[in-house]
């Protein structure tokens, strides 16, 4: 277990167990990627970590979007746009990294942790009331 770059704190809770667990897993994956930079892991292994993170994020987003749709959540379009922008940005990082134009650097890590923290506290938390009211907690 290496350094903890991003930490789970209670203020990140959206009060839905399944989604909190997925957020924790995303934080774990960010920390693993961070440690792979510190340990100078080879490029191919790092691409796989980044792709793994992108895929897990996509499945987490799909779960949130499924519930938003099911509960007729009014903020779903804006929320989906944020998910889409994140997916595009991570793919852009992956392409640059694979083609050797950039490395997975502190800049990538700052983006990942900053985006996730802000998205959870600023956007995800807005669905808590509606999800809880529909029996999801
Ligand atoms: Fe979200
Ligand atoms: Fe989320």
mmCIF file of C-alpha atoms and ligand atoms in Angstrom:
data_model
loop_
_atom_site.group_PDB
_atom_site.id
_atom_site.type_symbol
_atom_site.label_atom_id
_atom_site.label_comp_id
_atom_site.label_asym_id
_atom_site.label_seq_id
_atom_site.Cartn_x
_atom_site.Cartn_y
_atom_site.Cartn_z
ATOM 1 C CA UNK A 1 0.000 0.000 0.000
ATOM 2 C CA UNK A 2 1.585 3.250 -1.120
ATOM 3 C CA UNK A 3 0.900 6.875 -0.375
ATOM 4 C CA UNK A 4 -2.665 8.062 -0.159
ATOM 5 C CA UNK A 5 -3.030 10.856 -2.669
ATOM 6 C CA UNK A 6 -6.774 11.305 -2.333
ATOM 7 C CA UNK A 7 -8.618 10.522 0.837
ATOM 8 C CA UNK A 8 -12.196 9.487 1.440
ATOM 9 C CA UNK A 9 -13.885 11.742 3.978
ATOM 10 C CA UNK A 10 -17.463 11.686 5.250
ATOM 11 C CA UNK A 11 -18.271 14.945 3.497
ATOM 12 C CA UNK A 12 -17.965 12.987 0.220
ATOM 13 C CA UNK A 13 -20.899 10.753 1.162
ATOM 14 C CA UNK A 14 -23.986 10.971 -1.064
ATOM 15 C CA UNK A 15 -25.909 8.881 1.467
ATOM 16 C CA UNK A 16 -26.438 5.980 -0.940
ATOM 17 C CA UNK A 17 -24.383 2.967 0.096
ATOM 18 C CA UNK A 18 -23.838 1.487 -3.356
ATOM 19 C CA UNK A 19 -22.742 4.813 -4.856
ATOM 20 C CA UNK A 20 -20.507 5.712 -1.895
ATOM 21 C CA UNK A 21 -18.757 2.370 -2.387
ATOM 22 C CA UNK A 22 -18.236 3.133 -6.060
ATOM 23 C CA UNK A 23 -16.811 6.562 -5.192
ATOM 24 C CA UNK A 24 -14.434 4.935 -2.698
ATOM 25 C CA UNK A 25 -13.316 2.499 -5.376
ATOM 26 C CA UNK A 26 -12.655 5.391 -7.780
ATOM 27 C CA UNK A 27 -10.552 7.086 -5.090
ATOM 28 C CA UNK A 28 -8.620 3.818 -4.588
ATOM 29 C CA UNK A 29 -7.965 3.632 -8.336
ATOM 30 C CA UNK A 30 -6.732 7.238 -8.367
ATOM 31 C CA UNK A 31 -4.345 6.387 -5.512
ATOM 32 C CA UNK A 32 -3.071 3.296 -7.338
ATOM 33 C CA UNK A 33 -2.418 5.385 -10.451
ATOM 34 C CA UNK A 34 -0.644 8.008 -8.346
ATOM 35 C CA UNK A 35 1.604 5.366 -6.808
ATOM 36 C CA UNK A 36 2.385 3.941 -10.233
ATOM 37 C CA UNK A 37 3.808 7.347 -11.213
ATOM 38 C CA UNK A 38 5.897 7.491 -8.059
ATOM 39 C CA UNK A 39 7.182 3.991 -8.721
ATOM 40 C CA UNK A 40 7.917 4.760 -12.389
ATOM 41 C CA UNK A 41 5.773 1.839 -13.583
ATOM 42 C CA UNK A 42 6.140 1.102 -17.304
ATOM 43 C CA UNK A 43 3.989 2.980 -19.791
ATOM 44 C CA UNK A 44 1.905 0.008 -20.850
ATOM 45 C CA UNK A 45 0.963 -0.893 -17.278
ATOM 46 C CA UNK A 46 0.014 2.734 -16.611
ATOM 47 C CA UNK A 47 -2.165 2.875 -19.733
ATOM 48 C CA UNK A 48 -3.970 -0.198 -18.414
ATOM 49 C CA UNK A 49 -4.519 1.498 -15.036
ATOM 50 C CA UNK A 50 -5.881 4.620 -16.704
ATOM 51 C CA UNK A 51 -8.151 2.564 -18.984
ATOM 52 C CA UNK A 52 -9.340 0.587 -15.962
ATOM 53 C CA UNK A 53 -10.175 3.792 -14.158
ATOM 54 C CA UNK A 54 -11.991 5.183 -17.221
ATOM 55 C CA UNK A 55 -14.022 1.981 -17.579
ATOM 56 C CA UNK A 56 -14.946 1.844 -13.917
ATOM 57 C CA UNK A 57 -15.924 5.532 -13.966
ATOM 58 C CA UNK A 58 -18.107 4.887 -17.038
ATOM 59 C CA UNK A 59 -19.945 2.050 -15.300
ATOM 60 C CA UNK A 60 -20.398 4.167 -12.165
ATOM 61 C CA UNK A 61 -21.781 7.034 -14.278
ATOM 62 C CA UNK A 62 -24.146 4.601 -16.002
ATOM 63 C CA UNK A 63 -25.465 3.484 -12.599
ATOM 64 C CA UNK A 64 -26.077 7.064 -11.463
ATOM 65 C CA UNK A 65 -27.737 7.890 -14.776
ATOM 66 C CA UNK A 66 -29.956 4.798 -14.526
ATOM 67 C CA UNK A 67 -31.267 5.989 -11.139
ATOM 68 C CA UNK A 68 -31.650 9.586 -12.297
ATOM 69 C CA UNK A 69 -33.746 8.386 -15.201
ATOM 70 C CA UNK A 70 -35.744 5.939 -13.064
ATOM 71 C CA UNK A 71 -36.587 8.646 -10.511
ATOM 72 C CA UNK A 72 -37.181 11.328 -13.125
ATOM 73 C CA UNK A 73 -34.476 13.479 -11.593
ATOM 74 C CA UNK A 74 -34.700 16.984 -13.017
ATOM 75 C CA UNK A 75 -30.971 17.699 -13.102
ATOM 76 C CA UNK A 76 -30.068 14.680 -15.178
ATOM 77 C CA UNK A 77 -29.099 16.372 -18.450
ATOM 78 C CA UNK A 78 -26.570 18.710 -16.842
ATOM 79 C CA UNK A 79 -25.281 15.868 -14.740
ATOM 80 C CA UNK A 80 -24.830 13.618 -17.781
ATOM 81 C CA UNK A 81 -22.944 16.394 -19.564
ATOM 82 C CA UNK A 82 -20.433 16.512 -16.720
ATOM 83 C CA UNK A 83 -19.949 12.750 -16.948
ATOM 84 C CA UNK A 84 -19.455 13.047 -20.704
ATOM 85 C CA UNK A 85 -16.874 15.814 -20.351
ATOM 86 C CA UNK A 86 -14.912 13.721 -17.862
ATOM 87 C CA UNK A 87 -14.929 10.679 -20.141
ATOM 88 C CA UNK A 88 -13.689 12.819 -23.074
ATOM 89 C CA UNK A 89 -10.924 14.355 -20.992
ATOM 90 C CA UNK A 90 -9.661 10.997 -19.710
ATOM 91 C CA UNK A 91 -9.668 9.577 -23.265
ATOM 92 C CA UNK A 92 -7.672 12.609 -24.385
ATOM 93 C CA UNK A 93 -5.106 11.944 -21.633
ATOM 94 C CA UNK A 94 -4.955 8.286 -22.652
ATOM 95 C CA UNK A 95 -4.395 9.103 -26.339
ATOM 96 C CA UNK A 96 -1.652 11.632 -25.562
ATOM 97 C CA UNK A 97 -0.017 9.220 -23.203
ATOM 98 C CA UNK A 98 -0.202 6.235 -25.564
ATOM 99 C CA UNK A 99 1.251 8.227 -28.446
ATOM 100 C CA UNK A 100 4.115 9.395 -26.240
ATOM 101 C CA UNK A 101 3.095 13.066 -26.453
ATOM 102 C CA UNK A 102 2.716 13.349 -22.698
ATOM 103 C CA UNK A 103 3.217 11.377 -19.535
ATOM 104 C CA UNK A 104 0.731 10.625 -16.810
ATOM 105 C CA UNK A 105 1.886 13.402 -14.594
ATOM 106 C CA UNK A 106 0.945 15.448 -11.608
ATOM 107 C CA UNK A 107 -1.294 17.465 -13.970
ATOM 108 C CA UNK A 108 -3.382 14.388 -14.772
ATOM 109 C CA UNK A 109 -3.577 13.453 -11.098
ATOM 110 C CA UNK A 110 -4.653 16.957 -10.092
ATOM 111 C CA UNK A 111 -7.376 16.869 -12.737
ATOM 112 C CA UNK A 112 -8.672 13.458 -11.603
ATOM 113 C CA UNK A 113 -8.803 14.191 -7.904
ATOM 114 C CA UNK A 114 -10.042 17.748 -8.291
ATOM 115 C CA UNK A 115 -12.759 16.749 -10.757
ATOM 116 C CA UNK A 116 -13.963 13.825 -8.638
ATOM 117 C CA UNK A 117 -14.062 15.792 -5.379
ATOM 118 C CA UNK A 118 -15.879 18.684 -7.017
ATOM 119 C CA UNK A 119 -18.280 16.488 -8.955
ATOM 120 C CA UNK A 120 -19.266 14.474 -5.887
ATOM 121 C CA UNK A 121 -19.736 17.454 -3.584
ATOM 122 C CA UNK A 122 -21.170 19.859 -6.166
ATOM 123 C CA UNK A 123 -23.195 17.633 -8.504
ATOM 124 C CA UNK A 124 -23.701 14.103 -7.133
ATOM 125 C CA UNK A 125 -24.850 15.337 -3.734
ATOM 126 C CA UNK A 126 -27.748 17.151 -5.386
ATOM 127 C CA UNK A 127 -29.446 13.798 -6.118
ATOM 128 C CA UNK A 128 -29.293 12.584 -2.499
ATOM 129 C CA UNK A 129 -32.689 13.921 -1.488
ATOM 130 C CA UNK A 130 -34.483 12.537 -4.558
ATOM 131 C CA UNK A 131 -32.731 9.151 -4.418
ATOM 132 C CA UNK A 132 -33.410 8.809 -0.671
ATOM 133 C CA UNK A 133 -37.047 9.827 -1.156
ATOM 134 C CA UNK A 134 -37.352 6.998 -3.699
ATOM 135 C CA UNK A 135 -36.066 4.482 -1.189
ATOM 136 C CA UNK A 136 -32.441 4.371 -2.360
ATOM 137 C CA UNK A 137 -30.018 4.878 0.486
HETATM 138 FE FE1 LIG B 1 -22.120 11.905 -11.131
HETATM 139 FE FE1 LIG B 2 -20.601 9.829 -8.811
#
